[in-house]
Short mmCIF file of C-alpha atoms in Angstrom, two decimals:
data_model
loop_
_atom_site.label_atom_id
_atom_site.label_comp_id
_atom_site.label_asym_id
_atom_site.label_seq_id
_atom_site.Cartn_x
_atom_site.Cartn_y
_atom_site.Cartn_z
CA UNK A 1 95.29 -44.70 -54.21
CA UNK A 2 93.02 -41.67 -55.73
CA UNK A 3 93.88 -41.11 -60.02
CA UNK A 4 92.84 -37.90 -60.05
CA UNK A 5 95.27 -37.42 -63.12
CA UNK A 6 93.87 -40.70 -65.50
CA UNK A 7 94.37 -40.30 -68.85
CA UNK A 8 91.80 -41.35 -71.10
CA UNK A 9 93.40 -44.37 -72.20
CA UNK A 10 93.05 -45.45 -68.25
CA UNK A 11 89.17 -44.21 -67.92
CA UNK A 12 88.81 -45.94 -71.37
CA UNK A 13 90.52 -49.53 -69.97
CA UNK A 14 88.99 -49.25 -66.11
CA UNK A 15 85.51 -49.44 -68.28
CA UNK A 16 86.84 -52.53 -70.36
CA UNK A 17 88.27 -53.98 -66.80
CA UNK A 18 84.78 -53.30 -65.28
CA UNK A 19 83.41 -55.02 -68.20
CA UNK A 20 85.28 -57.97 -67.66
CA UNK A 21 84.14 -58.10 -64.67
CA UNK A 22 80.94 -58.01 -64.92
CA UNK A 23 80.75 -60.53 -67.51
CA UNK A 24 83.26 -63.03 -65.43
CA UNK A 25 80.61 -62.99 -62.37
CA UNK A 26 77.80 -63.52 -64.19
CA UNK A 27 79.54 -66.93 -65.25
CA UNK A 28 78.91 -69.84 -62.58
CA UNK A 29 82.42 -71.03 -61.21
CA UNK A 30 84.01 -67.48 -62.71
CA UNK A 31 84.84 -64.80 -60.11
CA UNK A 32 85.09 -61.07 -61.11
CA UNK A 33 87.15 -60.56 -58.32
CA UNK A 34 89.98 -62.47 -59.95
CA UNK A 35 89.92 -59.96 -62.77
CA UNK A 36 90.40 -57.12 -60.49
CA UNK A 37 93.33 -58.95 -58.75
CA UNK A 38 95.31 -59.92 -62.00
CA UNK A 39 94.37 -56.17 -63.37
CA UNK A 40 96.12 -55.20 -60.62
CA UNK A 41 93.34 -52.91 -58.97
CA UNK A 42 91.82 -55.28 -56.67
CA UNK A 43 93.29 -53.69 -53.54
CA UNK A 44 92.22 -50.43 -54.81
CA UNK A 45 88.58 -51.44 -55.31
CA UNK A 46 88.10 -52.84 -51.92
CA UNK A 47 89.98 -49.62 -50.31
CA UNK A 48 87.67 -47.37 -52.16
CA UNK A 49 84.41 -49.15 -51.51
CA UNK A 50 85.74 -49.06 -47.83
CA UNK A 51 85.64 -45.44 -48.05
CA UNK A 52 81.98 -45.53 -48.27
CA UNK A 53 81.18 -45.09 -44.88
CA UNK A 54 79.57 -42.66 -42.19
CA UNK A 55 82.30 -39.86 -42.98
CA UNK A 56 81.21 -40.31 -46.57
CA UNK A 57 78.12 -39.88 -45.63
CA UNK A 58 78.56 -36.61 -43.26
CA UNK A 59 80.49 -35.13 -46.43
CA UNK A 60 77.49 -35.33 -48.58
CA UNK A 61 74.83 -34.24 -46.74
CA UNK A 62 76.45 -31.30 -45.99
CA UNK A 63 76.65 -30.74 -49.91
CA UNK A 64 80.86 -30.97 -49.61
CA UNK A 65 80.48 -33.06 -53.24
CA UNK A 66 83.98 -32.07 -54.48
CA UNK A 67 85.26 -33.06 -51.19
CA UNK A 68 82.74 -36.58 -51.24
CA UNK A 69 83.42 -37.31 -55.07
CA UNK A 70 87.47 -37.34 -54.10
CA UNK A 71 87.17 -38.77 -50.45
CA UNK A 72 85.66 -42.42 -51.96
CA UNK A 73 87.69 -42.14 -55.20
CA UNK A 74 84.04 -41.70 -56.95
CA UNK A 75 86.26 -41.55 -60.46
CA UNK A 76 87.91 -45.09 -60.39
CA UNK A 77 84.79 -46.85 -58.97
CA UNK A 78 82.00 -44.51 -61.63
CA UNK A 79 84.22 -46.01 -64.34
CA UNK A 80 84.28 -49.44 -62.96
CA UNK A 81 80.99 -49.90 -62.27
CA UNK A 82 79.75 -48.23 -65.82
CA UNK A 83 81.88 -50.85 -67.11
CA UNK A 84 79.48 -53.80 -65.12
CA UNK A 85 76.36 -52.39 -65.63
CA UNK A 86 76.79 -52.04 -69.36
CA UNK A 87 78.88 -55.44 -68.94
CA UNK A 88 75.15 -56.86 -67.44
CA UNK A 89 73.00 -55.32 -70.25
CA UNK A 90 75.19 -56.29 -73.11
CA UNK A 91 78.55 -58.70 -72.91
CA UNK A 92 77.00 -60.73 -70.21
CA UNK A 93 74.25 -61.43 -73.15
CA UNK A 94 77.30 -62.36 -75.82
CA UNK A 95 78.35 -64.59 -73.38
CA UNK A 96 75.38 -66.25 -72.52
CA UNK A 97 74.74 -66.94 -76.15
CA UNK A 98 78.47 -68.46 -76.20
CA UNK A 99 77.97 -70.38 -73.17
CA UNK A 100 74.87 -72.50 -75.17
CA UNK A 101 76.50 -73.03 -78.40
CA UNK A 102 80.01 -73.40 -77.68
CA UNK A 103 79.52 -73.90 -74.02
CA UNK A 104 82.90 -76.53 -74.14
CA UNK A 105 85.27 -73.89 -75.29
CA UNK A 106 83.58 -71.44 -73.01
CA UNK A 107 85.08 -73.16 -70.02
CA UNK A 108 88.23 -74.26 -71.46
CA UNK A 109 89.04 -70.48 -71.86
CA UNK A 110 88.08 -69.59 -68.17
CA UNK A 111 89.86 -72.46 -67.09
CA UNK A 112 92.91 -71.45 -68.54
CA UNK A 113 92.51 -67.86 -67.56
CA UNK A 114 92.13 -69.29 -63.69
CA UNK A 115 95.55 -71.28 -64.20
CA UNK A 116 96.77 -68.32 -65.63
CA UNK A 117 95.62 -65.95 -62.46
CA UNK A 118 96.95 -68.98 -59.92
CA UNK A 119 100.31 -68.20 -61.34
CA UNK A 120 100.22 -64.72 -61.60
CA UNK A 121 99.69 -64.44 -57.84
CA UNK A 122 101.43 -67.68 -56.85
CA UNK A 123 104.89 -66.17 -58.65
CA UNK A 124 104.86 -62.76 -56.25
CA UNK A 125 103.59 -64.50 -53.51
CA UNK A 126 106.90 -65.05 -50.85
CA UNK A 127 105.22 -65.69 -47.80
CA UNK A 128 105.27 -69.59 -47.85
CA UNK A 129 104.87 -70.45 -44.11
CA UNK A 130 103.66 -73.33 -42.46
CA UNK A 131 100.35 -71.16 -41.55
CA UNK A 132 99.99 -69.73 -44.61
CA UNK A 133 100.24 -73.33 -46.64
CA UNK A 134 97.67 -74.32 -43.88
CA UNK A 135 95.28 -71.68 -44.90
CA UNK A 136 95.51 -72.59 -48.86
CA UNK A 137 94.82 -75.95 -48.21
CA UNK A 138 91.68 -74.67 -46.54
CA UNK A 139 90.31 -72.33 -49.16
CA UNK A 140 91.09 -75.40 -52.16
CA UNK A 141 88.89 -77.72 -49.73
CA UNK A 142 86.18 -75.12 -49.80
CA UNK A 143 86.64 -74.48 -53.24
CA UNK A 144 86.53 -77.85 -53.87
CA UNK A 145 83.56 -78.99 -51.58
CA UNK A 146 81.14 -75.77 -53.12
CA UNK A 147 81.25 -77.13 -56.02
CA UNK A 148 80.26 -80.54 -55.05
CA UNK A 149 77.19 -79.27 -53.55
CA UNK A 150 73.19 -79.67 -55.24
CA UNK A 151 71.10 -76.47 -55.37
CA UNK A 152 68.14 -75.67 -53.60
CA UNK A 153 64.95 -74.61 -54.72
CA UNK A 154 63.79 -71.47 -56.00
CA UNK A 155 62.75 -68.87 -53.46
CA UNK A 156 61.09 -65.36 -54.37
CA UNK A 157 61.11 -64.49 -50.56
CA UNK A 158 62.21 -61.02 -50.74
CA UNK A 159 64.41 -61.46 -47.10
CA UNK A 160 65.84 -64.44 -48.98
CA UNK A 161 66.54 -62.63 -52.22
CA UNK A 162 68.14 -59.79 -49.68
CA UNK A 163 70.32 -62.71 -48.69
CA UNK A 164 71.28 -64.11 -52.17
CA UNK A 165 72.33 -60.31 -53.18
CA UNK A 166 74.63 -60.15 -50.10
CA UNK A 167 76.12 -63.14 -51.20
CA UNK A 168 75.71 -63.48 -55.06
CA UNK A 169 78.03 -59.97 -55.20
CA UNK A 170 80.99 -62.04 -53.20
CA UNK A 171 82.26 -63.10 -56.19
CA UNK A 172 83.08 -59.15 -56.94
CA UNK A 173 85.71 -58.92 -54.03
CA UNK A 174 86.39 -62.15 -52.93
CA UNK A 175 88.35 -63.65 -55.76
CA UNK A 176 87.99 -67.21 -56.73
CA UNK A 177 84.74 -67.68 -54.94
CA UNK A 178 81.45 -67.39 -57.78
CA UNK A 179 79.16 -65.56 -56.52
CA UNK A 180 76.87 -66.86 -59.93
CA UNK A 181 77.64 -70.32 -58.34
CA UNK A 182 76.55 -69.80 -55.19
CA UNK A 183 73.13 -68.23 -56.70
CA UNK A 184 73.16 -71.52 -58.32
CA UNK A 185 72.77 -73.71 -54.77
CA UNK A 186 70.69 -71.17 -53.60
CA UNK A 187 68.23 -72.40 -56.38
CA UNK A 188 67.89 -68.60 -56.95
CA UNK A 189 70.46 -67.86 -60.63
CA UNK A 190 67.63 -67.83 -63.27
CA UNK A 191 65.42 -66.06 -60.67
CA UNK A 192 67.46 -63.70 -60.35
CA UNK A 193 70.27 -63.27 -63.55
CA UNK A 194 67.88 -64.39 -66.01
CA UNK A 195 63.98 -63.71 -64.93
CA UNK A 196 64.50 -60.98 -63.73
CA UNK A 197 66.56 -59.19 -65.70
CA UNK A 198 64.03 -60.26 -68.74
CA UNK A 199 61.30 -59.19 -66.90
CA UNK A 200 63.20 -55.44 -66.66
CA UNK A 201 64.16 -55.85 -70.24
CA UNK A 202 60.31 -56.07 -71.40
CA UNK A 203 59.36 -53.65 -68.73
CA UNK A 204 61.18 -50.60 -70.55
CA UNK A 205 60.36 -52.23 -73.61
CA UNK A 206 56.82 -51.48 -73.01
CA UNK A 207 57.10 -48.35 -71.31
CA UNK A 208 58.90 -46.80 -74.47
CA UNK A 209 55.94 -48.03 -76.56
CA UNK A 210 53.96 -46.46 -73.63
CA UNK A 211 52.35 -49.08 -72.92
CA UNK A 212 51.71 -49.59 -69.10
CA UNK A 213 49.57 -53.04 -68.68
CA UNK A 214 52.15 -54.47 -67.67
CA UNK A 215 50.94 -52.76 -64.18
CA UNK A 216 48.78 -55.47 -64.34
CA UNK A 217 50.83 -58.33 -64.42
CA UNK A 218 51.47 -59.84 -61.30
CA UNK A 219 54.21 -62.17 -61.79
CA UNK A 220 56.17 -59.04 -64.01
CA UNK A 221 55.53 -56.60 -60.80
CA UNK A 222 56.81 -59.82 -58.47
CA UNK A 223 59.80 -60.18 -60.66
CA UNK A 224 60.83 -56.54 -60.78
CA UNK A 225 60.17 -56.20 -56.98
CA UNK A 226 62.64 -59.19 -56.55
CA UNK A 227 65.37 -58.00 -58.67
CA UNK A 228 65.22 -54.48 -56.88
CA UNK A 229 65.44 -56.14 -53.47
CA UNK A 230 68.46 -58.11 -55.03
CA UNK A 231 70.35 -54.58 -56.36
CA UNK A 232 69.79 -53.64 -52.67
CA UNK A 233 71.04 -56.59 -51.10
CA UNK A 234 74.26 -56.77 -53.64
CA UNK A 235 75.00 -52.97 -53.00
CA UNK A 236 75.05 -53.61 -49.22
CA UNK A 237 76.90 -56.53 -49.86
CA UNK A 238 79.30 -55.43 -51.62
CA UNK A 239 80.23 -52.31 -49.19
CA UNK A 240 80.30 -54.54 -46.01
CA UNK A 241 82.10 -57.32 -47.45
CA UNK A 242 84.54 -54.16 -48.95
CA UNK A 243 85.03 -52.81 -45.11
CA UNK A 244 85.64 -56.64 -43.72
CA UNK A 245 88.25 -57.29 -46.44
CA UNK A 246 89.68 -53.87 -46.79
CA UNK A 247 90.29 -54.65 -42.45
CA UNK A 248 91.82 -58.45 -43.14
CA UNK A 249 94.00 -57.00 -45.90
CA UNK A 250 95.52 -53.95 -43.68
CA UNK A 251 96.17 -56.79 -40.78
CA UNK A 252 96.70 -59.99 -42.40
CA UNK A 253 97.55 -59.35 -45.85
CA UNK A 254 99.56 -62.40 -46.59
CA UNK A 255 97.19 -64.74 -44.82
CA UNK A 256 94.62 -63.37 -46.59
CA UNK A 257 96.72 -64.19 -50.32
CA UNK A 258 97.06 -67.11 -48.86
CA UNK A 259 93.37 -67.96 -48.70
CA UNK A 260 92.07 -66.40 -52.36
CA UNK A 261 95.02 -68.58 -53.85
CA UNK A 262 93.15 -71.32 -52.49
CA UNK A 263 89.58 -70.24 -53.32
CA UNK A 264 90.56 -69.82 -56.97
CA UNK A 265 92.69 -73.05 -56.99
CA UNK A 266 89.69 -74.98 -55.55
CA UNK A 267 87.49 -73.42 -58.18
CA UNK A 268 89.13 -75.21 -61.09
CA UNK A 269 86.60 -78.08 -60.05
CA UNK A 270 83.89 -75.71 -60.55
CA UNK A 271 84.97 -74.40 -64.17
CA UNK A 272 86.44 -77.77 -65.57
CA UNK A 273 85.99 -77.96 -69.28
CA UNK A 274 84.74 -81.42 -69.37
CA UNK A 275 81.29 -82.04 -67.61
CA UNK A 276 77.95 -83.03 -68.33
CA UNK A 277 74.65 -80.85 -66.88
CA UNK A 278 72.54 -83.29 -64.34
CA UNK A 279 68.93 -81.74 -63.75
CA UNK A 280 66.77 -82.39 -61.23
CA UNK A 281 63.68 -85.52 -61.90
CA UNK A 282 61.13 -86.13 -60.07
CA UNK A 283 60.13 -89.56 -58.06
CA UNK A 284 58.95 -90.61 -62.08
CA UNK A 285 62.74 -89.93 -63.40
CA UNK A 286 60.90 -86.96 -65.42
CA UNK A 287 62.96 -84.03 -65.33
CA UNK A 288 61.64 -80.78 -63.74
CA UNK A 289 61.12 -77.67 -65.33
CA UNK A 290 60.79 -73.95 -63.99
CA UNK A 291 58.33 -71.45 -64.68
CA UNK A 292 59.97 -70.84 -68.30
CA UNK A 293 59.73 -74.60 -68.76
CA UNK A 294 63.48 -74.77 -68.36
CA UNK A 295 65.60 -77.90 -67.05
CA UNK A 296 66.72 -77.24 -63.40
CA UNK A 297 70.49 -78.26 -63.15
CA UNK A 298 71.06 -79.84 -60.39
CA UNK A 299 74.84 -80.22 -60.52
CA UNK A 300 77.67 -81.80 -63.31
CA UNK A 301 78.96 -85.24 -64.47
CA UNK A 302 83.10 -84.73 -64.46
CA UNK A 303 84.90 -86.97 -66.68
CA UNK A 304 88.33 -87.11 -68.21
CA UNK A 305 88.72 -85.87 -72.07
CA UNK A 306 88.94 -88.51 -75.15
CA UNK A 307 92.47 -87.65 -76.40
CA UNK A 308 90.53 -89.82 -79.83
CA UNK A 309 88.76 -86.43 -81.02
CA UNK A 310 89.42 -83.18 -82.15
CA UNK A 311 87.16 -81.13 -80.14
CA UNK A 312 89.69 -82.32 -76.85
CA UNK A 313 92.82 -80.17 -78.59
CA UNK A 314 90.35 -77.62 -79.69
CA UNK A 315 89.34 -76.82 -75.92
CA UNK A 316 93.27 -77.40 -74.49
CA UNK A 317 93.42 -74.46 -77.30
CA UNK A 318 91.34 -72.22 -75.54
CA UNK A 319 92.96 -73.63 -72.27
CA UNK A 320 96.24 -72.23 -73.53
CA UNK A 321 94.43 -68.97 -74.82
CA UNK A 322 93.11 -68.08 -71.36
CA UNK A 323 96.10 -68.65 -70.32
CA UNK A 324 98.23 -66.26 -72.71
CA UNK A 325 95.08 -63.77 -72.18
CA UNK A 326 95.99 -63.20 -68.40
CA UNK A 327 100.27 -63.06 -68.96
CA UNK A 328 99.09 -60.29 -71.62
CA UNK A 329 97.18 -58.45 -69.18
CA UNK A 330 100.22 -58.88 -66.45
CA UNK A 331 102.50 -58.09 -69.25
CA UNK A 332 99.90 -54.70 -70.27
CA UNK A 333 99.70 -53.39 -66.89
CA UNK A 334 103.77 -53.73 -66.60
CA UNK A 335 104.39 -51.69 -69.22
CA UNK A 336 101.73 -49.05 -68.13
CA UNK A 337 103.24 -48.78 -64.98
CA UNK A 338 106.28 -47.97 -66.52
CA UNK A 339 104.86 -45.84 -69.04
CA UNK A 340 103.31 -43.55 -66.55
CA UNK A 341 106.62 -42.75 -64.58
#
């Protein structure tokens, strides 16, 4: 499991991978964890965030780094997570940007890449018992049914935004299941992927300019507080979710297949191309606003494309393009695998 002998080119691509990631959880109905499994490292991530654990622990407080940095594979997952956290200053933003002005196209291509990743795993799958057709049923009817329900409210209650980190990083290692989404009927996703990050965003803006009123600024120390609580939450999150998966996958590791090939099936419903944003109104039919005076979605008008105009084959482009992008990346990590023997 350990690549202690990488090559550039692999430190250079694990960044690009962790990229990906980053910038497919950020997405609502888009799990990062589905890029790790059709990169073919997802098993590795969850083994190596398992390794963070009380003998990790015991190795670094008695300053045995070397023997720390190798025991939880600190290499792969540095790399990995440089790639997110760049991924959530900077592609995440590109995307965003996409997401508003060609916001059709957007989820044509990550609808595609989703068919693309069902087949990927679907074709090596060969464990197609009764139990295990039982148990993708299940995860397509929860896929299916989260994305029926209407968000909640906004809540800044730091327990709360504990919570919503725990659960908002799921999407990171439990492939097909959105963590963004789920942030969504929370009520908490501009809170906490948008406010907050802004809020950090002018925060070293100011303290470069040395400028430090923002000390002052109650709602700016309220936001930063929340999205630290959240980084806390989402790092605990995503090691104990890591140790309960890294468990199921030793024990029932076709069962467990089984289930993310439902999750990510069921999540088409999430990510279909064709849907129209319903906010919340109040009793007067006015719709209501947050604190940055934005609409609050409340959840999406499906409909079936109009085969009469152009932008319908434009998007089953980008349908097709997701899914060539993901038999490229099976086809890439082939021939590295083969390369590196």
């Amino acid at each position: 499991m350990q690549q202690s002998t990488r090559t550039f080119s692999d430190k250079f691509f694990l960044v690009i991978k962790g990229l990906a990631m980053g910038a497919a959880n950020k997405v609502p109905g888009v799990s990062g964890g589905v890029v790790a499994f059709v990169a073919g490292f997802y098993e590795e991530f969850i083994y190596s965030l398992q390794k963070i654990n009380l003998k990790a622990f015991k190795l670094f407080i008695n300053f045995r780094f070397k023997s720390f940095w190798r025991y939880i594979n600190a290499r792969f997952l540095g790399l990995l997570i440089s790639g997110m956290l760049i991924s959530y200053f900077s592609v995440s933003k590109i995307l965003d940007y996409f997401i508003v002005h060609y916001e059709l196209y957007v989820w044509a291509a990550f609808f595609g890449m989703i068919i693309g990743s069902i087949y990927y795993i679907v074709k090596d799958f060969d464990d197609w018992s009764r139990r295990n057709i039982i148990f993708i049923l299940l995860g397509i009817i929860v896929g299916v049914s989260i994305s029926l329900l209407s968000p909640a409210k906004e809540n800044d209650n730091l327990l709360f935004v504990f919570i919503c980190g725990i659960i908002g990083v799921s999407g990171m290692t439990l492939p097909g299941l959105s963590g963004s989404f789920i942030l969504i009927l929370l009520g908490n996703y501009v809170l906490l992927l948008v406010d907050s990050v802004n809020a950090l965003y002018d925060t070293m803006a100011d303290i470069i300019q040395w400028d430090f009123s923002f000390i002052d600024n109650p709602r700016r120390i309220r936001l930063l507080q929340v999205l630290i609580v959240f980084s806390i939450g989402s790092l605990t999150g995503l090691i104990t979710l890591s140790h309960f998966l890294g468990y199921v996958l030793k024990r029932y590791k076709s069962t467990t297949f089984a289930v993310i090939i439902g999750f990510i099936t069921g999540s088409l419903g999430v990510v279909w191309p064709w849907k129209h944003k319903i906010y919340k109104t109040d009793t007067s039919g006015n719709i209501q606003l947050d604190a940055l005076k934005s609409p609050i979605l409340d959840n999406y008008d499906r409909y079936f494309p109009d085969p009469t105009i152009l932008q319908t084959y434009i998007a089953l482009f980008y349908i097709l393009l997701g899914i060539a992008l993901v038999l490229w990346l099976e086809w890439y990590g082939k021939r590295t695998i083969k390369t590196s023997k």
